[in-house]
């Protein structure tokens, strides 16, 4: 597959608009929201909700409308993911914690899109396409005893035949936008539970839990190291009853990995990991640009025409930071382009996520280091970017887990052989 390094004008313009919004709306309240965890970025949410709502409405309407025979079929690959990549990068350049508060179906939407029926898409996603009040989606996989090892999930879903309902019991932790989805809006949370523990992964199923379901309690808003504007909570399920039709994909436990079941929904990570990488790129760029600006003020610039060994230690550090981000950018572009070409990209998505998570961690740490005591001071945002950037190396598969996925795919090993 050929990757185009020429970014379409439309993508560039949208990214510029997102960056202008980031500069004008996010940056001015970045420190305030960092200091006051659990406060919401109200202006950003208010501004972006109508845009995302109308986008979702168009997507849902397209699903319902019969194909128009007079409309010429689009030639070649789309640019949907490329556009998202550049917008996520720009918004995360503004503030990664605020970016995570975007009112949209996010990972819940990806799972519903991937394995939901048309009826489920309409029933669960329509709320993201109408109304004046913003709505959020969340995805709950992690539990106290199940992080990287997703097959250790203990939460149960039992089919109550009398009421034709699923009864959910268990606890989910560290769920992004869980409170916004289930308490502060009429949103949804896709919750993973097992219908048969003895079946391992084949018994794990995603269920859609709607806001205000009795038996569902948001128990613990986390106090975090970074992305402090982002909502992260624990959710407890005690005999929470949901309609039978809220299961996503095949309710039967089938070993062999049907694409409509566990594997299908896990494939949503192939789409979301490049976007996590894009977010890492945005935070990394914020730190790098800031350092270069400060160095320039001190008369230090990078003579790109001079060989590396003829540069000073500081100049070499900056070159390394740039190279790290460039490598991560190219991997992200590749993973994203593959999505737009409709190709499987599990390997490339994990490569991009692992590299970008590491790059942002190293680049932001180096930025703090190069700026000396002021880098460590709360007067500047660079220490915050160092804290914010790290999350990209943790969620949606840690750096180690994504490297493990890369190794398995390259060596053609299964999870039993390489873990
Ligand atoms: C701010 C935040 C938001 C989050 N949002 C969500 C969310 O919305 N939904 C959700 O479901 N979860 C969410 N999570 C949870 C996140 O996905 C988990 O933290 C992550 O999967 C790692 O799990 P763990 O923390 O239990 O670490 P563990 O799995 O216990 O891992 C601990 C360390 O061991 C390493 N390790 C584990 N297994 C291996 C292995 N086989 N080989 C090599 N190294 C290994 C890991 O890489 C890590 O460094 C969030 C977490 C945070 C911090």
Short mmCIF file of C-alpha atoms and ligand atoms in Angstrom, two decimals:
data_model
loop_
_atom_site.label_atom_id
_atom_site.label_comp_id
_atom_site.label_asym_id
_atom_site.label_seq_id
_atom_site.Cartn_x
_atom_site.Cartn_y
_atom_site.Cartn_z
CA UNK A 1 0.00 0.00 0.00
CA UNK A 2 1.33 3.41 -0.94
CA UNK A 3 1.27 6.01 1.81
CA UNK A 4 0.88 9.56 0.67
CA UNK A 5 3.11 12.00 2.54
CA UNK A 6 1.22 14.85 0.90
CA UNK A 7 -1.40 15.78 3.45
CA UNK A 8 -4.59 16.98 1.68
CA UNK A 9 -5.31 20.69 1.98
CA UNK A 10 -8.66 19.99 3.70
CA UNK A 11 -6.94 17.96 6.42
CA UNK A 12 -4.37 20.70 6.99
CA UNK A 13 -7.04 23.39 7.19
CA UNK A 14 -9.12 21.43 9.70
CA UNK A 15 -6.02 20.81 11.80
CA UNK A 16 -5.23 24.54 11.74
CA UNK A 17 -8.77 25.30 12.91
CA UNK A 18 -8.47 22.74 15.70
CA UNK A 19 -5.17 24.25 16.75
CA UNK A 20 -6.67 27.74 16.76
CA UNK A 21 -9.42 26.42 19.07
CA UNK A 22 -6.80 24.73 21.22
CA UNK A 23 -4.82 27.96 21.47
CA UNK A 24 -7.83 30.18 22.16
CA UNK A 25 -9.99 27.97 24.37
CA UNK A 26 -7.93 25.16 25.88
CA UNK A 27 -4.54 26.66 26.66
CA UNK A 28 -5.87 29.64 28.66
CA UNK A 29 -7.54 27.27 31.19
CA UNK A 30 -4.99 24.48 31.08
CA UNK A 31 -3.32 25.28 34.39
CA UNK A 32 -6.59 26.09 36.14
CA UNK A 33 -8.09 22.71 35.21
CA UNK A 34 -4.87 20.95 36.19
CA UNK A 35 -5.00 22.55 39.62
CA UNK A 36 -8.73 21.86 40.06
CA UNK A 37 -9.20 18.24 39.16
CA UNK A 38 -12.80 17.19 38.34
CA UNK A 39 -13.68 20.67 37.03
CA UNK A 40 -14.93 20.35 33.43
CA UNK A 41 -13.64 22.32 30.42
CA UNK A 42 -17.06 23.91 29.91
CA UNK A 43 -16.16 26.29 27.06
CA UNK A 44 -14.42 23.60 25.03
CA UNK A 45 -17.32 21.16 25.49
CA UNK A 46 -19.88 23.82 24.57
CA UNK A 47 -17.99 24.77 21.44
CA UNK A 48 -17.26 21.29 20.14
CA UNK A 49 -20.55 19.51 20.94
CA UNK A 50 -22.60 20.88 17.99
CA UNK A 51 -19.78 19.99 15.58
CA UNK A 52 -19.50 16.39 16.78
CA UNK A 53 -23.27 16.00 17.11
CA UNK A 54 -23.86 17.03 13.51
CA UNK A 55 -21.07 14.71 12.33
CA UNK A 56 -22.69 11.79 14.15
CA UNK A 57 -26.11 12.72 12.72
CA UNK A 58 -24.72 12.62 9.17
CA UNK A 59 -23.11 9.22 9.81
CA UNK A 60 -26.35 7.75 11.20
CA UNK A 61 -28.50 9.21 8.44
CA UNK A 62 -26.16 7.73 5.84
CA UNK A 63 -26.66 4.33 7.43
CA UNK A 64 -30.45 4.63 7.05
CA UNK A 65 -30.56 6.15 3.57
CA UNK A 66 -30.63 3.78 0.59
CA UNK A 67 -27.63 4.26 -1.74
CA UNK A 68 -28.26 7.03 -4.27
CA UNK A 69 -27.66 5.56 -7.76
CA UNK A 70 -27.14 9.05 -9.25
CA UNK A 71 -24.37 9.94 -6.85
CA UNK A 72 -20.96 9.04 -8.32
CA UNK A 73 -19.08 6.50 -6.20
CA UNK A 74 -16.00 7.97 -4.55
CA UNK A 75 -12.78 6.70 -6.12
CA UNK A 76 -9.83 5.59 -4.00
CA UNK A 77 -9.36 5.55 -0.23
CA UNK A 78 -11.11 7.90 2.19
CA UNK A 79 -9.46 10.33 4.60
CA UNK A 80 -11.70 9.86 7.66
CA UNK A 81 -8.96 8.56 9.96
CA UNK A 82 -6.34 10.91 8.56
CA UNK A 83 -8.59 13.84 9.44
CA UNK A 84 -9.13 12.46 12.92
CA UNK A 85 -5.40 11.90 13.40
CA UNK A 86 -4.58 15.53 12.63
CA UNK A 87 -7.44 16.92 14.70
CA UNK A 88 -6.60 14.77 17.72
CA UNK A 89 -2.95 15.82 17.42
CA UNK A 90 -3.92 19.49 17.33
CA UNK A 91 -6.37 19.30 20.24
CA UNK A 92 -3.86 17.35 22.34
CA UNK A 93 -1.26 19.97 21.51
CA UNK A 94 -3.75 22.30 23.23
CA UNK A 95 -4.50 20.11 26.25
CA UNK A 96 -4.69 16.31 26.30
CA UNK A 97 -6.93 16.18 29.39
CA UNK A 98 -9.46 18.55 27.88
CA UNK A 99 -9.33 16.73 24.56
CA UNK A 100 -10.40 13.53 26.36
CA UNK A 101 -13.56 15.35 27.51
CA UNK A 102 -14.90 15.60 23.97
CA UNK A 103 -18.60 14.75 24.05
CA UNK A 104 -18.85 11.82 21.68
CA UNK A 105 -19.40 8.06 21.71
CA UNK A 106 -15.63 7.45 21.44
CA UNK A 107 -14.63 3.84 22.24
CA UNK A 108 -18.22 2.89 23.04
CA UNK A 109 -19.16 4.11 19.59
CA UNK A 110 -16.35 2.15 17.93
CA UNK A 111 -17.53 -1.08 19.60
CA UNK A 112 -21.17 -0.42 18.66
CA UNK A 113 -20.14 0.43 15.10
CA UNK A 114 -17.93 -2.65 14.85
CA UNK A 115 -20.30 -5.35 16.09
CA UNK A 116 -23.70 -3.74 16.71
CA UNK A 117 -26.73 -4.33 14.51
CA UNK A 118 -28.28 -1.42 12.59
CA UNK A 119 -31.06 -1.35 15.19
CA UNK A 120 -28.51 -1.09 18.03
CA UNK A 121 -26.58 1.64 16.22
CA UNK A 122 -29.77 3.68 15.90
CA UNK A 123 -30.88 2.97 19.49
CA UNK A 124 -27.55 3.71 21.19
CA UNK A 125 -25.92 6.27 18.91
CA UNK A 126 -28.87 8.54 18.03
CA UNK A 127 -28.43 10.38 21.37
CA UNK A 128 -24.98 11.51 20.16
CA UNK A 129 -26.62 13.02 17.08
CA UNK A 130 -29.27 15.28 18.54
CA UNK A 131 -30.17 17.66 21.34
CA UNK A 132 -28.56 20.71 22.83
CA UNK A 133 -26.94 18.97 25.80
CA UNK A 134 -23.68 17.08 25.24
CA UNK A 135 -23.57 13.30 25.62
CA UNK A 136 -20.60 11.02 26.36
CA UNK A 137 -19.69 7.40 25.75
CA UNK A 138 -17.26 5.21 27.71
CA UNK A 139 -15.75 1.74 27.50
CA UNK A 140 -15.21 -0.33 30.67
CA UNK A 141 -12.81 -3.24 30.48
CA UNK A 142 -10.34 -2.79 33.36
CA UNK A 143 -11.03 -4.32 36.80
CA UNK A 144 -9.05 -4.51 40.05
CA UNK A 145 -7.70 -7.93 38.97
CA UNK A 146 -7.77 -7.47 35.21
CA UNK A 147 -5.63 -4.80 33.51
CA UNK A 148 -3.33 -5.93 30.72
CA UNK A 149 -4.57 -9.48 31.15
CA UNK A 150 -8.09 -8.90 29.84
CA UNK A 151 -9.07 -12.56 30.00
CA UNK A 152 -8.92 -12.30 33.83
CA UNK A 153 -12.17 -10.29 33.84
CA UNK A 154 -14.38 -11.32 36.75
CA UNK A 155 -17.48 -9.24 36.11
CA UNK A 156 -20.40 -11.51 35.28
CA UNK A 157 -23.45 -11.22 33.05
CA UNK A 158 -26.15 -13.77 33.78
CA UNK A 159 -29.14 -14.23 31.52
CA UNK A 160 -32.36 -14.03 33.54
CA UNK A 161 -34.74 -15.88 31.27
CA UNK A 162 -37.88 -14.86 33.20
CA UNK A 163 -37.38 -11.15 32.51
CA UNK A 164 -35.27 -11.68 29.37
CA UNK A 165 -32.58 -9.46 30.86
CA UNK A 166 -28.87 -9.61 31.62
CA UNK A 167 -27.93 -9.19 35.26
CA UNK A 168 -24.50 -7.56 35.68
CA UNK A 169 -22.33 -7.85 38.80
CA UNK A 170 -18.78 -6.64 39.33
CA UNK A 171 -16.50 -3.62 39.45
CA UNK A 172 -14.74 -1.60 36.78
CA UNK A 173 -11.93 0.83 37.56
CA UNK A 174 -10.17 3.74 35.85
CA UNK A 175 -12.89 4.31 33.29
CA UNK A 176 -12.44 7.42 31.13
CA UNK A 177 -15.63 9.49 30.88
CA UNK A 178 -17.54 6.93 32.99
CA UNK A 179 -19.08 9.65 35.17
CA UNK A 180 -19.82 11.92 32.21
CA UNK A 181 -21.51 9.05 30.33
CA UNK A 182 -23.52 7.50 33.15
CA UNK A 183 -24.31 10.37 35.52
CA UNK A 184 -23.73 13.71 33.88
CA UNK A 185 -25.41 12.90 30.57
CA UNK A 186 -27.77 10.48 28.92
CA UNK A 187 -24.80 8.49 27.59
CA UNK A 188 -23.77 4.86 27.31
CA UNK A 189 -20.95 2.71 28.58
CA UNK A 190 -19.86 -0.47 26.80
CA UNK A 191 -19.06 -2.88 29.62
CA UNK A 192 -17.15 -6.14 29.25
CA UNK A 193 -18.36 -9.10 31.29
CA UNK A 194 -18.11 -12.84 31.12
CA UNK A 195 -21.12 -15.06 30.45
CA UNK A 196 -19.00 -18.19 31.01
CA UNK A 197 -15.68 -17.96 32.83
CA UNK A 198 -14.70 -21.50 31.87
CA UNK A 199 -14.74 -20.44 28.19
CA UNK A 200 -12.01 -17.79 28.69
CA UNK A 201 -11.99 -15.08 26.00
CA UNK A 202 -14.87 -16.68 24.10
CA UNK A 203 -17.09 -16.10 27.14
CA UNK A 204 -16.31 -12.39 27.30
CA UNK A 205 -18.97 -10.15 25.79
CA UNK A 206 -19.57 -6.40 25.48
CA UNK A 207 -22.86 -5.01 26.84
CA UNK A 208 -24.30 -1.54 26.44
CA UNK A 209 -25.28 0.01 29.77
CA UNK A 210 -27.32 3.20 29.55
CA UNK A 211 -27.21 6.15 31.94
CA UNK A 212 -29.42 5.88 35.02
CA UNK A 213 -29.59 2.08 35.03
CA UNK A 214 -30.54 0.97 38.58
CA UNK A 215 -27.72 -0.97 40.27
CA UNK A 216 -24.98 1.02 38.51
CA UNK A 217 -23.02 3.38 40.77
CA UNK A 218 -20.09 5.62 39.97
CA UNK A 219 -17.98 5.12 43.06
CA UNK A 220 -14.61 6.83 42.81
CA UNK A 221 -13.46 9.80 40.77
CA UNK A 222 -9.68 9.24 40.52
CA UNK A 223 -7.11 11.83 41.57
CA UNK A 224 -4.42 11.54 38.94
CA UNK A 225 -0.83 12.35 38.00
CA UNK A 226 -1.75 13.90 34.63
CA UNK A 227 -4.68 14.56 32.25
CA UNK A 228 -6.41 15.90 35.34
CA UNK A 229 -9.20 17.54 33.32
CA UNK A 230 -10.22 14.09 32.13
CA UNK A 231 -12.96 12.23 33.99
CA UNK A 232 -11.69 8.86 35.33
CA UNK A 233 -13.91 6.82 37.66
CA UNK A 234 -14.69 3.41 39.15
CA UNK A 235 -18.11 1.91 38.45
CA UNK A 236 -19.85 -0.67 40.58
CA UNK A 237 -22.54 -3.02 39.20
CA UNK A 238 -24.83 -4.70 41.69
CA UNK A 239 -27.59 -6.75 40.12
CA UNK A 240 -27.78 -4.18 37.36
CA UNK A 241 -30.42 -5.32 34.88
CA UNK A 242 -30.23 -4.44 31.21
CA UNK A 243 -32.39 -5.62 28.28
CA UNK A 244 -31.27 -8.84 26.58
CA UNK A 245 -30.81 -6.93 23.31
CA UNK A 246 -28.07 -4.76 24.84
CA UNK A 247 -25.45 -7.42 24.18
CA UNK A 248 -23.18 -6.51 21.26
CA UNK A 249 -22.44 -9.28 18.79
CA UNK A 250 -23.15 -12.96 19.08
CA UNK A 251 -24.56 -14.01 22.50
CA UNK A 252 -23.44 -17.62 21.93
CA UNK A 253 -20.13 -18.71 23.42
CA UNK A 254 -18.13 -19.95 20.44
CA UNK A 255 -14.50 -20.87 20.60
CA UNK A 256 -12.48 -20.15 17.46
CA UNK A 257 -12.74 -16.36 17.58
CA UNK A 258 -15.66 -15.13 15.49
CA UNK A 259 -15.15 -11.61 14.08
CA UNK A 260 -18.58 -10.70 15.42
CA UNK A 261 -17.59 -11.50 19.00
CA UNK A 262 -14.56 -10.77 21.20
CA UNK A 263 -12.15 -10.47 18.29
CA UNK A 264 -14.42 -8.10 16.41
CA UNK A 265 -14.82 -5.72 19.31
CA UNK A 266 -11.13 -5.92 20.20
CA UNK A 267 -10.44 -4.85 16.62
CA UNK A 268 -11.86 -1.46 17.62
CA UNK A 269 -8.43 -0.91 19.22
CA UNK A 270 -6.93 -1.05 15.74
CA UNK A 271 -8.79 2.18 15.07
CA UNK A 272 -8.29 3.80 18.46
CA UNK A 273 -4.58 3.06 19.03
CA UNK A 274 -3.43 5.29 16.14
CA UNK A 275 -5.51 8.07 17.70
CA UNK A 276 -3.84 7.57 21.07
CA UNK A 277 -0.56 7.81 19.17
CA UNK A 278 -1.80 11.03 17.56
CA UNK A 279 -2.60 12.45 20.98
CA UNK A 280 0.93 11.58 22.13
CA UNK A 281 2.33 13.39 19.08
CA UNK A 282 0.36 16.53 19.99
CA UNK A 283 1.66 16.65 23.56
CA UNK A 284 5.20 15.93 22.37
CA UNK A 285 5.03 18.71 19.78
CA UNK A 286 3.78 21.17 22.41
CA UNK A 287 6.85 20.43 24.57
CA UNK A 288 9.30 20.48 21.66
CA UNK A 289 8.01 23.77 20.25
CA UNK A 290 8.14 25.33 23.69
CA UNK A 291 11.74 24.25 24.27
CA UNK A 292 12.84 25.50 20.86
CA UNK A 293 11.20 28.85 21.50
CA UNK A 294 12.93 29.22 24.85
CA UNK A 295 16.30 28.14 23.44
CA UNK A 296 15.94 30.61 20.57
CA UNK A 297 15.42 33.37 23.10
CA UNK A 298 18.79 32.39 24.57
CA UNK A 299 20.35 32.50 21.10
CA UNK A 300 20.42 28.72 20.62
CA UNK A 301 19.15 27.47 17.27
CA UNK A 302 19.61 24.21 15.40
CA UNK A 303 21.95 24.45 12.41
CA UNK A 304 20.36 21.66 10.38
CA UNK A 305 23.04 21.88 7.70
CA UNK A 306 25.78 20.95 10.19
CA UNK A 307 26.55 17.28 10.98
CA UNK A 308 25.32 15.98 14.30
CA UNK A 309 28.81 15.53 15.75
CA UNK A 310 29.52 19.22 15.17
CA UNK A 311 26.53 20.31 17.24
CA UNK A 312 26.43 21.05 20.96
CA UNK A 313 24.92 18.58 23.44
CA UNK A 314 21.75 20.68 23.70
CA UNK A 315 21.37 20.89 19.93
CA UNK A 316 21.83 17.11 19.69
CA UNK A 317 19.16 16.60 22.33
CA UNK A 318 16.72 18.68 20.29
CA UNK A 319 17.57 16.70 17.15
CA UNK A 320 16.88 13.45 19.01
CA UNK A 321 13.54 14.79 20.24
CA UNK A 322 12.59 15.74 16.69
CA UNK A 323 13.66 12.35 15.34
CA UNK A 324 11.63 10.52 18.01
CA UNK A 325 8.48 12.44 17.16
CA UNK A 326 9.06 12.13 13.41
CA UNK A 327 9.42 8.35 13.65
CA UNK A 328 6.25 8.14 15.73
CA UNK A 329 4.46 10.44 13.26
CA UNK A 330 5.40 8.26 10.28
CA UNK A 331 4.23 5.08 12.04
CA UNK A 332 0.97 6.79 13.00
CA UNK A 333 0.46 8.02 9.45
CA UNK A 334 0.97 4.48 8.19
CA UNK A 335 -1.46 2.91 10.68
CA UNK A 336 -4.04 5.60 9.90
CA UNK A 337 -3.62 5.36 6.12
CA UNK A 338 -4.19 1.60 6.31
CA UNK A 339 -7.51 2.23 8.08
CA UNK A 340 -8.50 4.65 5.34
CA UNK A 341 -7.57 2.01 2.75
CA UNK A 342 -9.78 -0.52 4.58
CA UNK A 343 -6.79 -2.73 5.46
CA UNK A 344 -6.15 -4.67 8.69
CA UNK A 345 -3.60 -2.69 10.68
CA UNK A 346 -3.31 -4.44 14.06
CA UNK A 347 0.48 -4.68 13.76
CA UNK A 348 0.93 -1.11 12.56
CA UNK A 349 -1.53 0.30 15.14
CA UNK A 350 0.43 -1.32 17.97
CA UNK A 351 3.74 -0.17 16.49
CA UNK A 352 2.50 3.42 16.30
CA UNK A 353 1.02 3.35 19.80
CA UNK A 354 4.14 1.79 21.38
CA UNK A 355 6.53 4.20 19.63
CA UNK A 356 4.44 7.34 20.21
CA UNK A 357 3.87 6.49 23.90
CA UNK A 358 7.62 6.09 24.40
CA UNK A 359 8.47 9.15 22.31
CA UNK A 360 6.16 11.50 24.21
CA UNK A 361 7.45 10.20 27.54
CA UNK A 362 11.09 10.79 26.55
CA UNK A 363 10.53 14.06 24.70
CA UNK A 364 8.55 15.72 27.50
CA UNK A 365 11.03 14.54 30.15
CA UNK A 366 13.90 15.92 28.11
CA UNK A 367 12.00 19.20 27.69
CA UNK A 368 11.71 19.56 31.46
CA UNK A 369 15.39 18.71 31.82
CA UNK A 370 16.59 21.19 29.18
CA UNK A 371 14.63 24.03 30.72
CA UNK A 372 16.27 23.57 34.12
CA UNK A 373 14.40 24.69 37.21
CA UNK A 374 11.78 26.57 35.19
CA UNK A 375 11.01 23.33 33.38
CA UNK A 376 10.08 21.87 36.74
CA UNK A 377 8.11 24.94 37.81
CA UNK A 378 4.33 25.15 37.62
CA UNK A 379 4.72 28.57 36.10
CA UNK A 380 5.16 26.93 32.71
CA UNK A 381 3.05 24.12 31.26
CA UNK A 382 5.98 21.93 30.29
CA UNK A 383 5.95 19.93 33.56
CA UNK A 384 2.22 19.34 33.01
CA UNK A 385 2.85 18.03 29.50
CA UNK A 386 5.36 15.60 30.99
CA UNK A 387 2.63 14.30 33.33
CA UNK A 388 -0.07 14.35 30.64
CA UNK A 389 2.01 12.61 27.99
CA UNK A 390 2.66 9.49 30.07
CA UNK A 391 -0.94 8.25 29.83
CA UNK A 392 -0.41 7.43 26.16
CA UNK A 393 2.07 4.79 27.27
CA UNK A 394 -0.46 3.24 29.66
CA UNK A 395 -4.03 2.99 28.43
CA UNK A 396 -5.33 1.04 25.42
CA UNK A 397 -2.51 -1.42 25.99
CA UNK A 398 0.68 -0.37 27.78
CA UNK A 399 3.89 0.10 25.82
CA UNK A 400 5.01 -3.39 26.82
CA UNK A 401 1.73 -5.00 25.78
CA UNK A 402 1.78 -3.29 22.40
CA UNK A 403 5.39 -4.43 21.86
CA UNK A 404 4.23 -7.93 22.77
CA UNK A 405 1.49 -7.71 20.14
CA UNK A 406 4.06 -6.51 17.59
CA UNK A 407 6.40 -9.40 18.44
CA UNK A 408 3.58 -11.96 18.23
CA UNK A 409 2.48 -10.69 14.85
CA UNK A 410 5.97 -10.54 13.38
CA UNK A 411 6.92 -13.97 14.69
CA UNK A 412 3.48 -15.44 14.07
CA UNK A 413 3.12 -16.61 17.68
CA UNK A 414 -0.15 -16.92 19.55
CA UNK A 415 -0.78 -15.55 23.05
CA UNK A 416 -0.05 -18.99 24.54
CA UNK A 417 3.43 -19.14 22.99
CA UNK A 418 4.51 -15.55 23.74
CA UNK A 419 3.13 -13.77 26.80
C1 LIG B 1 -6.09 7.67 33.29
C2 LIG B 1 -6.49 6.28 32.90
C3 LIG B 1 -7.61 6.10 32.12
C4 LIG B 1 -8.01 4.79 31.77
N1 LIG B 1 -9.16 4.63 31.03
C5 LIG B 1 -9.64 3.37 30.84
C6 LIG B 1 -10.91 3.16 30.20
O1 LIG B 1 -11.56 4.10 29.74
N2 LIG B 1 -11.38 1.90 30.11
C7 LIG B 1 -10.69 0.83 30.59
O2 LIG B 1 -11.19 -0.29 30.48
N3 LIG B 1 -9.47 0.99 31.18
C8 LIG B 1 -8.93 2.22 31.31
N4 LIG B 1 -7.73 2.41 31.94
C9 LIG B 1 -6.98 1.25 32.41
C10 LIG B 1 -5.78 0.91 31.52
O3 LIG B 1 -6.23 0.39 30.29
C11 LIG B 1 -4.89 -0.06 32.32
O4 LIG B 1 -4.25 0.70 33.29
C12 LIG B 1 -3.88 -0.76 31.44
O5 LIG B 1 -4.53 -1.68 30.61
C13 LIG B 1 -2.83 -1.51 32.26
O6 LIG B 1 -3.42 -2.32 33.21
P1 LIG B 1 -2.92 -2.26 34.74
O7 LIG B 1 -2.90 -0.82 35.13
O8 LIG B 1 -3.74 -3.18 35.55
O9 LIG B 1 -1.43 -2.74 34.71
P2 LIG B 1 -0.88 -4.24 34.74
O10 LIG B 1 -1.54 -5.04 33.68
O11 LIG B 1 -0.95 -4.74 36.13
O12 LIG B 1 0.62 -4.00 34.31
C14 LIG B 1 1.60 -3.44 35.20
C15 LIG B 1 2.92 -3.36 34.42
O13 LIG B 1 3.30 -4.68 33.98
C16 LIG B 1 3.48 -4.69 32.58
N5 LIG B 1 3.04 -5.98 32.03
C17 LIG B 1 1.85 -6.61 32.26
N6 LIG B 1 1.78 -7.76 31.56
C18 LIG B 1 2.95 -7.85 30.86
C19 LIG B 1 3.49 -8.82 29.95
N7 LIG B 1 2.80 -9.91 29.62
N8 LIG B 1 4.72 -8.60 29.45
C20 LIG B 1 5.42 -7.49 29.78
N9 LIG B 1 4.98 -6.55 30.64
C21 LIG B 1 3.76 -6.72 31.16
C22 LIG B 1 2.61 -3.56 32.05
O14 LIG B 1 3.07 -3.11 30.79
C23 LIG B 1 2.79 -2.52 33.15
O15 LIG B 1 3.97 -1.81 32.94
C24 LIG B 1 -7.27 3.68 32.23
C25 LIG B 1 -6.11 3.89 33.00
C26 LIG B 1 -5.71 5.16 33.32
C27 LIG B 1 -4.47 5.35 34.16
#
